[in-house]
Coordinates of N, CA and C in Angstrom, one line a residue:
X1 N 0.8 -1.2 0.0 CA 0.0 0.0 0.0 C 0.9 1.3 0.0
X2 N 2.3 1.4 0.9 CA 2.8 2.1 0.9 C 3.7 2.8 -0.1
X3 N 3.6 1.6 -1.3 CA 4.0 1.6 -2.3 C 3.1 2.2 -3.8
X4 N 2.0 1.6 -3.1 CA 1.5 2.3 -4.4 C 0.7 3.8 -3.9
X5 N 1.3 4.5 -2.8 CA 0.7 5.5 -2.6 C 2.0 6.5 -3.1
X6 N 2.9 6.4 -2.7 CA 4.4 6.6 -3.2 C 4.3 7.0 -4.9
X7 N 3.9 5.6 -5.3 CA 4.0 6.0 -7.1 C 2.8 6.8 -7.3
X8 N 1.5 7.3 -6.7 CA 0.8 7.9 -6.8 C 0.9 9.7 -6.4
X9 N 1.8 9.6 -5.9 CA 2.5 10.8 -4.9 C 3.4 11.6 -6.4
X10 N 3.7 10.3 -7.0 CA 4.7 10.9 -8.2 C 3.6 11.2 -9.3
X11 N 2.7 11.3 -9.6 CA 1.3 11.7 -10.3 C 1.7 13.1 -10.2
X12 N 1.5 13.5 -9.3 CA 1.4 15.3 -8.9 C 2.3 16.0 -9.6
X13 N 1.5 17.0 -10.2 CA 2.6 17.8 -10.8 C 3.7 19.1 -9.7
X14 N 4.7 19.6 -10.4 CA 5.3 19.9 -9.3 C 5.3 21.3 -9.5
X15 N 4.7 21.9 -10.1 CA 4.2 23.3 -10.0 C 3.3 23.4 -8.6
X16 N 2.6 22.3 -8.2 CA 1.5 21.9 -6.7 C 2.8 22.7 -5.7
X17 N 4.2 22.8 -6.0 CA 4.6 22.5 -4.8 C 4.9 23.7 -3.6
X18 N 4.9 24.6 -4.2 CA 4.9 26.1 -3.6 C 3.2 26.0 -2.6
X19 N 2.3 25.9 -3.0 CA 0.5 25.3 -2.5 C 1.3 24.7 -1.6
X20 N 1.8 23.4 -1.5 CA 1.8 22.5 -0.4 C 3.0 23.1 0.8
X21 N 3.9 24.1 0.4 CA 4.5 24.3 1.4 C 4.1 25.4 2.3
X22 N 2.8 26.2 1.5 CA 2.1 26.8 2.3 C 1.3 26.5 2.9
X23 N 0.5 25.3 2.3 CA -0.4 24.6 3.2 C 0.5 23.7 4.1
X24 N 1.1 23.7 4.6 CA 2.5 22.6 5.2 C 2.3 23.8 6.5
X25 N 2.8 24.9 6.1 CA 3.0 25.9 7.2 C 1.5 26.1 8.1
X26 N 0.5 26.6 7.4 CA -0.9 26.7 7.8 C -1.4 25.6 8.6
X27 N -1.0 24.0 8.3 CA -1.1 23.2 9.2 C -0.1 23.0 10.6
X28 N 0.9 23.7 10.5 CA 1.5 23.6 11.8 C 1.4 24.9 12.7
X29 N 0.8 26.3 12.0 CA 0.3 27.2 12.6 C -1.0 26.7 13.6
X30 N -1.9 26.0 12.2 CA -3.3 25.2 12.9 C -2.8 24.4 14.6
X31 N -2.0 23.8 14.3 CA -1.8 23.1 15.2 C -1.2 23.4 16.4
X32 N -0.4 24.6 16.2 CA 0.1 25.4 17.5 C -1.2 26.2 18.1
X33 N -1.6 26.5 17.2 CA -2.9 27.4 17.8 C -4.1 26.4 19.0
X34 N -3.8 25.4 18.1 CA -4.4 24.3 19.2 C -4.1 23.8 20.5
X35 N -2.7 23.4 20.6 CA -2.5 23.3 21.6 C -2.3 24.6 22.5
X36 N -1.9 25.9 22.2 CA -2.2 27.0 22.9 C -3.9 27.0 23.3
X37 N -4.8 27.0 22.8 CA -5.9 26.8 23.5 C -6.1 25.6 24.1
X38 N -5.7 24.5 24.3 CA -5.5 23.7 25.6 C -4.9 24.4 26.4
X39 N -3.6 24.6 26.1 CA -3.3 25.1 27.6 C -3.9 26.4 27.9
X40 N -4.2 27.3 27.7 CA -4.9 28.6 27.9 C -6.3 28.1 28.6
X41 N -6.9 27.1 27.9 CA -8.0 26.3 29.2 C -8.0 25.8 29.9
X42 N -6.9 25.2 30.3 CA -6.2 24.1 31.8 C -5.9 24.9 32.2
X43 N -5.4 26.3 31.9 CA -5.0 27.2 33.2 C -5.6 28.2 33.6
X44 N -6.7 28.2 33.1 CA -7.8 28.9 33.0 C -8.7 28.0 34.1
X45 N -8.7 27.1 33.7 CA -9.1 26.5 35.0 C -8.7 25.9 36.1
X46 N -7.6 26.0 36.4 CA -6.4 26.2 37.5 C -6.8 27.3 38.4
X47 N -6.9 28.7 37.4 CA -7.1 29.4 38.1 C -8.4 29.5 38.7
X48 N -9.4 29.4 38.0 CA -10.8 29.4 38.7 C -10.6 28.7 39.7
X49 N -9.7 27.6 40.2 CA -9.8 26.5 40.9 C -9.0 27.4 42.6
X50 N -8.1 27.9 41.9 CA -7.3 28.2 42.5 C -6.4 29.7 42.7
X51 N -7.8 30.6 42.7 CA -6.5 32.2 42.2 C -5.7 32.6 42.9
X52 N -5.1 32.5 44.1 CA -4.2 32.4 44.6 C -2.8 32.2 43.7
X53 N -3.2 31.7 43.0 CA -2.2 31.2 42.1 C -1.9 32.4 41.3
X54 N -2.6 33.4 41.5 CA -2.2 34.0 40.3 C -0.6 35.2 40.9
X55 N -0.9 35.5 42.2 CA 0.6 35.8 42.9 C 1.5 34.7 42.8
X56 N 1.1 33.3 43.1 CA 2.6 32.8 42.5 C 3.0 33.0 41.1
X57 N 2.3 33.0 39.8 CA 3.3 33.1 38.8 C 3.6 34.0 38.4
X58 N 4.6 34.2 38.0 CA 5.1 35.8 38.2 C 4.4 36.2 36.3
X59 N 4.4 35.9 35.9 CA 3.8 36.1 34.6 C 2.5 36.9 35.1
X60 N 1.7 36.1 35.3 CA 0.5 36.4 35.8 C 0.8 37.7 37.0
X61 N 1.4 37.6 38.0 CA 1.7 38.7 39.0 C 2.0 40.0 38.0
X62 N 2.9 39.8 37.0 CA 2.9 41.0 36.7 C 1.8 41.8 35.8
X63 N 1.2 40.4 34.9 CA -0.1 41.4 34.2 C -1.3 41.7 35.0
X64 N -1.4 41.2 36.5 CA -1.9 41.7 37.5 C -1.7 43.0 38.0
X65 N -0.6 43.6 38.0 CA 0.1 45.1 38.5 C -0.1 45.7 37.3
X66 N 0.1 45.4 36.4 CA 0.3 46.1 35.1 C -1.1 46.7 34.6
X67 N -1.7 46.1 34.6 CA -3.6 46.6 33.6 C -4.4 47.2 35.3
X68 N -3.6 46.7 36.8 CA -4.3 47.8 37.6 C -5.6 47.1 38.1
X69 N -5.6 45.6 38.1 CA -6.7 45.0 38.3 C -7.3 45.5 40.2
X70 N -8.4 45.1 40.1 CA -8.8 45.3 41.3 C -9.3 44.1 42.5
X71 N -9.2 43.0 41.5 CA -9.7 41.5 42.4 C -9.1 40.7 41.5
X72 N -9.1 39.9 42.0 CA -8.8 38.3 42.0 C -9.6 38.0 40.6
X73 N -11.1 38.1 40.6 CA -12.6 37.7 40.0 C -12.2 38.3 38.6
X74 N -11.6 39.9 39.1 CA -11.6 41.0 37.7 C -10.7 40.3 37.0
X75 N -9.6 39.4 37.4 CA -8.5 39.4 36.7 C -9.0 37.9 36.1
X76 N -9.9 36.7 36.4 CA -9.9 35.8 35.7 C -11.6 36.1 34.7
X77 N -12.0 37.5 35.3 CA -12.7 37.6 33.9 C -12.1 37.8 32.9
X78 N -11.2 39.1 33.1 CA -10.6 39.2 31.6 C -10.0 38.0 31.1
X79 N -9.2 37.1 31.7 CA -8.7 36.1 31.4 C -9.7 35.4 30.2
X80 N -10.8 35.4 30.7 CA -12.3 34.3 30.0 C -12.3 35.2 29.0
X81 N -12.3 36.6 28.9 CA -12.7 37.3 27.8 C -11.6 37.4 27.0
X82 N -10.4 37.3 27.2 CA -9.3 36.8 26.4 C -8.9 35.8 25.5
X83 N -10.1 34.9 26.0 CA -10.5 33.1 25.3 C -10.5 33.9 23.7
X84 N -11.9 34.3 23.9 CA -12.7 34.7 22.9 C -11.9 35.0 21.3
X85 N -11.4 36.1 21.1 CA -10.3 36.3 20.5 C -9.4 35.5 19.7
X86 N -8.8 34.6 20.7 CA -7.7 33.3 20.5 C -8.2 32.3 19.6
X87 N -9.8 32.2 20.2 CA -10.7 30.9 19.8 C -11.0 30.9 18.2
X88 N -11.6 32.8 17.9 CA -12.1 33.3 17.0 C -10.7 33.1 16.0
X89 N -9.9 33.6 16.1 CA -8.7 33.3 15.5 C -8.4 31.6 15.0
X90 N -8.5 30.8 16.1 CA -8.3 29.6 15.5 C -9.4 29.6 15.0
X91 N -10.4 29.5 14.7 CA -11.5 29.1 14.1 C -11.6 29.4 12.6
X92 N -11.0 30.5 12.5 CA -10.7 31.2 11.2 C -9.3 30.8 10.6
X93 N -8.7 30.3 11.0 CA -7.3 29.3 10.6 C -7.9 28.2 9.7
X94 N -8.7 27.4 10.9 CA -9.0 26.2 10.8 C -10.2 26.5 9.6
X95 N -10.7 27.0 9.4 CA -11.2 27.3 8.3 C -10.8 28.0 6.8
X96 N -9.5 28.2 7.2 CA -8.5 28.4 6.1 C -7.4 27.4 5.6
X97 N -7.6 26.5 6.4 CA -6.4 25.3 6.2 C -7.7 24.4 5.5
X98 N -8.9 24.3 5.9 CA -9.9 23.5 5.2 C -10.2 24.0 3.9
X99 N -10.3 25.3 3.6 CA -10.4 25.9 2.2 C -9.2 25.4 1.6
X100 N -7.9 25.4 1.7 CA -6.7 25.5 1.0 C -6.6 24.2 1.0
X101 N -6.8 23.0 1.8 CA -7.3 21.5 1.8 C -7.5 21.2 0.3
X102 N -9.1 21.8 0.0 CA -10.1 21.2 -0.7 C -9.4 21.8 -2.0
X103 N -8.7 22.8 -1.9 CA -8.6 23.5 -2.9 C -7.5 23.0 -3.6
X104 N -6.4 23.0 -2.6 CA -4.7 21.8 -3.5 C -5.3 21.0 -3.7
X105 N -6.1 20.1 -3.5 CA -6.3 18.8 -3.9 C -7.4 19.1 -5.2
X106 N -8.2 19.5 -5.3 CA -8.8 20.1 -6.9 C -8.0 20.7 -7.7
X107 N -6.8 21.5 -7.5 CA -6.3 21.8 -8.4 C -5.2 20.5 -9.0
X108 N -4.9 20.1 -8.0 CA -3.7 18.7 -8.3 C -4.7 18.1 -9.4
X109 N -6.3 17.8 -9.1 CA -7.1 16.6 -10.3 C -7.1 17.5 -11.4
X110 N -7.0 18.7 -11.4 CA -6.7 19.3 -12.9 C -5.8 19.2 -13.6
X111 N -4.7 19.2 -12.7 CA -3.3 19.1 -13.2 C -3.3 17.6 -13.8
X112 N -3.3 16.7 -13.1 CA -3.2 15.2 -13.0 C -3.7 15.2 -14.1
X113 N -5.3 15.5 -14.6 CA -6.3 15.1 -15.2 C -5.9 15.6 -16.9
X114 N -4.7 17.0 -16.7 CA -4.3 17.8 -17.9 C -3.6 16.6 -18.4
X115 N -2.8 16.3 -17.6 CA -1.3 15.7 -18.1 C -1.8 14.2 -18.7
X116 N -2.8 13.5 -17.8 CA -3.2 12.6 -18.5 C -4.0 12.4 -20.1
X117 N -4.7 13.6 -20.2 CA -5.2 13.9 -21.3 C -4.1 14.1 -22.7
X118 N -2.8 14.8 -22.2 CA -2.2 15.2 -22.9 C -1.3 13.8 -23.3
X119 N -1.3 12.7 -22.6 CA -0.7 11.6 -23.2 C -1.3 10.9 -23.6
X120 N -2.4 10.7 -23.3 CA -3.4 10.1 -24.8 C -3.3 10.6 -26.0
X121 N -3.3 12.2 -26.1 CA -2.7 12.7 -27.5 C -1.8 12.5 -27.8
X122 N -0.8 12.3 -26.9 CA 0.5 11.9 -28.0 C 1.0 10.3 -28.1
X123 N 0.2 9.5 -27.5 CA 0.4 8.1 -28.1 C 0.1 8.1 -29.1
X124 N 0.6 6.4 -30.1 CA 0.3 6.0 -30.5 C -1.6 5.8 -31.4
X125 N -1.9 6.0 -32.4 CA -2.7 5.8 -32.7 C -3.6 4.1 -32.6
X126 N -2.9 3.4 -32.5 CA -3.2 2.0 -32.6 C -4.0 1.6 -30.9
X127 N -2.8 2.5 -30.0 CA -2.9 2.4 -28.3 C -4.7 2.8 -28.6
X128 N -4.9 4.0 -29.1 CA -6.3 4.9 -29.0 C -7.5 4.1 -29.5
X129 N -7.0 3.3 -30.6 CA -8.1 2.5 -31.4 C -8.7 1.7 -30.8
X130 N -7.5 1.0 -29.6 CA -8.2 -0.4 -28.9 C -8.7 0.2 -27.5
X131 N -9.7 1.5 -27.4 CA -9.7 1.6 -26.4 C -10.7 2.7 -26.9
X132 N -12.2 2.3 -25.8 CA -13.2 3.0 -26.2 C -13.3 4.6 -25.4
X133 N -14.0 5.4 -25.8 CA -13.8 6.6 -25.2 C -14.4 6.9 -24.2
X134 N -15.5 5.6 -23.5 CA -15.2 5.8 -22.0 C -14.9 5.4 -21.4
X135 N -13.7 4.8 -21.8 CA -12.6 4.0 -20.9 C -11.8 5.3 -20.7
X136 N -11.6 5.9 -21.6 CA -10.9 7.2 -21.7 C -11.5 8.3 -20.8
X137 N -12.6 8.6 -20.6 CA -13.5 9.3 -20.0 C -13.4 9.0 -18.4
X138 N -13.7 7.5 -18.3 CA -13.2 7.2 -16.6 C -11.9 7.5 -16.2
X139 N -10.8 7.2 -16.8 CA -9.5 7.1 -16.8 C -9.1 8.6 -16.3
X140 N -9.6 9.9 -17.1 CA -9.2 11.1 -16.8 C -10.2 11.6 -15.8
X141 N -11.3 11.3 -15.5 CA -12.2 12.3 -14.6 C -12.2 11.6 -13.1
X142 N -12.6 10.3 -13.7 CA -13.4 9.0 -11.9 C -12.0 8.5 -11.4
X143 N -11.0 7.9 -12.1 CA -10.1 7.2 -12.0 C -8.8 8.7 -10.9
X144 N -8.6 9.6 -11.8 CA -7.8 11.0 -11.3 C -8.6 11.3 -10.1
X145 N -9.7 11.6 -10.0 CA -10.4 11.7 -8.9 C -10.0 10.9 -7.6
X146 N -9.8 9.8 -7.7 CA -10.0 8.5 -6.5 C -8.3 8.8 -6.3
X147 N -7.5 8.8 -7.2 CA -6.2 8.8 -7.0 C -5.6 9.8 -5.8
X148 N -6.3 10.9 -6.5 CA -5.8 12.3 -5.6 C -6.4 12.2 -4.5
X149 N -7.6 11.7 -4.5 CA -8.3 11.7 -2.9 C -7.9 10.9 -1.9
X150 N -7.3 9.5 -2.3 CA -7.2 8.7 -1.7 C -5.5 9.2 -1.1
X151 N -4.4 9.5 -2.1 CA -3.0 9.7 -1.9 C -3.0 11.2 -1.2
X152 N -3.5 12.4 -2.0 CA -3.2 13.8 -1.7 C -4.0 13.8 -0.1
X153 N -5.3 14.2 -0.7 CA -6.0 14.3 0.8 C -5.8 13.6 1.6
X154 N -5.3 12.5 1.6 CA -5.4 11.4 2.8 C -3.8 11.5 3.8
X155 N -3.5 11.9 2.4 CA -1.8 12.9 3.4 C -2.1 14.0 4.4
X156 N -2.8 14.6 3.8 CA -2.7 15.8 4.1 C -3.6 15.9 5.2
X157 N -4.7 15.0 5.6 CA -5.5 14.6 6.6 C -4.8 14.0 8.2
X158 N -3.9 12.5 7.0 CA -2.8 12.4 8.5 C -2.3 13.4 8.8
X159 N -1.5 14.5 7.9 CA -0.8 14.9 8.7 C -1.6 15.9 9.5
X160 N -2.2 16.6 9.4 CA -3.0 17.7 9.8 C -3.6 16.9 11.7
X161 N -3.8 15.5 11.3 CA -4.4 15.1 12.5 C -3.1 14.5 13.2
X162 N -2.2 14.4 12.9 CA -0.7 13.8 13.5 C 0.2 15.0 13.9
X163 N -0.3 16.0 13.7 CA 0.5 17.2 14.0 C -0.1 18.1 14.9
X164 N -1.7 18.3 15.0 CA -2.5 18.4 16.0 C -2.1 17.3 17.2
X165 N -2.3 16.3 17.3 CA -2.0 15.2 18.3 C -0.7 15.6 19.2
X166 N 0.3 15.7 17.9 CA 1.5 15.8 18.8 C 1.9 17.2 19.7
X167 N 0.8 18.2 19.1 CA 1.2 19.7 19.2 C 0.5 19.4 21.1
X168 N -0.6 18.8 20.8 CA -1.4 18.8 22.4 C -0.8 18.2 23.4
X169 N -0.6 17.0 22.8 CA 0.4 15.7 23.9 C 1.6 16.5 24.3
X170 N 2.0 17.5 23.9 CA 3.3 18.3 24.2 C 2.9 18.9 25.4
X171 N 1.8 19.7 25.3 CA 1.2 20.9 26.2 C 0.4 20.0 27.2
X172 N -0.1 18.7 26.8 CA -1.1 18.1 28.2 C 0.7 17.6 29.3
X173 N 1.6 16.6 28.1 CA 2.2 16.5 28.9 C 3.0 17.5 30.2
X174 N 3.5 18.5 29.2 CA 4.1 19.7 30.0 C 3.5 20.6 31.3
X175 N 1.9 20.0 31.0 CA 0.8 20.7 32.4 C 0.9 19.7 33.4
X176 N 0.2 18.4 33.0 CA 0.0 17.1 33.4 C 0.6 15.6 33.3
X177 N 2.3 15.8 33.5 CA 2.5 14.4 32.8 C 2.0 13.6 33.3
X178 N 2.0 12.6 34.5 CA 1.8 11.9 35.3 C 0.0 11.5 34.5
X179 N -0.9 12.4 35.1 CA -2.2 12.3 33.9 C -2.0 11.8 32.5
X180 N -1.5 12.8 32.0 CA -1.4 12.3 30.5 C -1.0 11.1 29.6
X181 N 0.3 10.8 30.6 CA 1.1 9.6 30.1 C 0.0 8.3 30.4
X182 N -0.7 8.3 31.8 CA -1.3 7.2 32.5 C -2.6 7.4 31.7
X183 N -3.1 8.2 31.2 CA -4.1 8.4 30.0 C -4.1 7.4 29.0
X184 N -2.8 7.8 28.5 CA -2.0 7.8 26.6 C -2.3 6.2 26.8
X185 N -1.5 5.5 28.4 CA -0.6 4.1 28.3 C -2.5 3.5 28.2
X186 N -3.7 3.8 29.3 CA -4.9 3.3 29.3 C -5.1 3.1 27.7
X187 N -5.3 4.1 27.3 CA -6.4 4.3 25.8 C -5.0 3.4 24.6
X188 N -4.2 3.1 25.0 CA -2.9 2.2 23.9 C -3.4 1.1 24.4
X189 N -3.7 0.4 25.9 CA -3.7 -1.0 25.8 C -5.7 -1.1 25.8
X190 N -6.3 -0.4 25.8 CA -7.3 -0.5 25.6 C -8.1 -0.9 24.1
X191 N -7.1 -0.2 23.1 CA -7.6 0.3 22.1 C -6.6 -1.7 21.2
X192 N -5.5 -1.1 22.0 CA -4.9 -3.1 21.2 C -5.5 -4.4 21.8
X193 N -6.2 -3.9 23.3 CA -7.1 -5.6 23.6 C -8.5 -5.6 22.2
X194 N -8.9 -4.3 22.2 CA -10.3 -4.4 21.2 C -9.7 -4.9 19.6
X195 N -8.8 -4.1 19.3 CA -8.5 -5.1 17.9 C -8.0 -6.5 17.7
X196 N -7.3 -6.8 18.8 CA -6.8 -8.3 18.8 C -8.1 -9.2 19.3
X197 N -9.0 -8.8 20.0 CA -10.3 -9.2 20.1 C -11.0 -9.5 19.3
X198 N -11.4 -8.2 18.7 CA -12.2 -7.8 17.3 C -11.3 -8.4 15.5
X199 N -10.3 -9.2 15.8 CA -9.8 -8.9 14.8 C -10.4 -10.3 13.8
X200 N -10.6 -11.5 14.7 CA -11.2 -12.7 14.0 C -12.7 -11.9 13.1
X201 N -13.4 -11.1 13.7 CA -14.9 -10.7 13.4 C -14.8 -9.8 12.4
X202 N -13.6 -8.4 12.3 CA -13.4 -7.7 11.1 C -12.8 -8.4 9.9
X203 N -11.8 -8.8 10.1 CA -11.7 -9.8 9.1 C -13.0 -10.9 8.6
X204 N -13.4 -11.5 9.1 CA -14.7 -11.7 8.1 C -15.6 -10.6 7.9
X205 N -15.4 -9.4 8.2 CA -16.3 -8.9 7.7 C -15.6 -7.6 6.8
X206 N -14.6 -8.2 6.2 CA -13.6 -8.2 5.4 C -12.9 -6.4 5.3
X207 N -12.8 -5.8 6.7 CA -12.2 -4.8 7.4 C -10.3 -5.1 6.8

């Protein structure tokens, strides 16, 4: 499989490739942005939990002195009203990394879909003859289609969701290791007893 996604990878034309290193960037922006609103929530609720806390950290101590707060309450409202902003921001990312998604990957079935067109013209006439024109028709529309979606998008999905994963597990670990790890290790042996379980039943049911 790994192989034939590889030779499908080489399909793409390489004009795509300036697109993908922008969209490369936009997914690891996406993904910082994410894990900064984890942590911005865990300590956000730290402090609701606990404002006291906010004279221990001196970060916090100083934007405390500094904006002139008057309570404890004043200072983790603004905090909440600070969410807002951050959130709005990611949301508008994440809805630009999804446009630019849909978008490299349609323009790659154009490209793909050109280039394949353009070697049908220059074959062989004999190649053309034995080969009806909606063999030809699937080959450049349905066939380009499945190719790019299955290889381009499907990249570009892991990575988006493998770069998210890793950007959070940084920040849960760094708040919460002890939690996080005893989390990670549950949902690893949980998730390998169900498939080694499940695995006689998906296979017949041809998974």
């Amino acid at each position: 499989m790994i192989h034939q996604i590889l030779t499908s990878m080489r399909m793409l034309d390489r004009s795509a490739l300036p697109g993908a290193v922008l969209l490369g960037i936009l997914i690891l922006c996406n993904s910082g942005l994410e894990a900064i609103g984890v942590g911005l929530v865990f300590g956000l609720m730290n402090l609701i939990e606990n404002p006291e806390r906010i004279s221990e950290i001196g970060i916090l101590q100083d934007l405390y002195t500094y904006f002139n707060f008057t309570s404890e309450q004043e200072f983790i409202t603004f905090a909440v009203l600070f969410l807002f902003p951050i959130f709005a921001l990611k949301a508008g990312l994440f809805l630009l990394v999804t446009w630019m998604k849909y978008s490299f990957t349609t323009r790659n079935e154009s490209l793909v879909s050109r280039k394949l067109f353009e070697l049908y013209l220059e074959c062989g006439y004999e190649e053309i003859a034995g080969r009806n024109s909606a063999e030809l028709i699937t080959n450049i529309a349905n066939r380009v289609f499945s190719v790019v979606q299955t290889t381009v998008m499907g990249a570009i999905t892991i990575l988006t969701d493998l770069m998210t994963v890793i950007a959070v597990s940084c920040v849960l670990i760094f708040l919460e290791p002890v939690v996080t790890l005893g989390t990670a290790g549950f949902l690893a042996v949980a998730v390998t007893i169900s498939v080694v379980g499940l695995r006689v039943t998906l296979q017949r049911m041809g998974a």
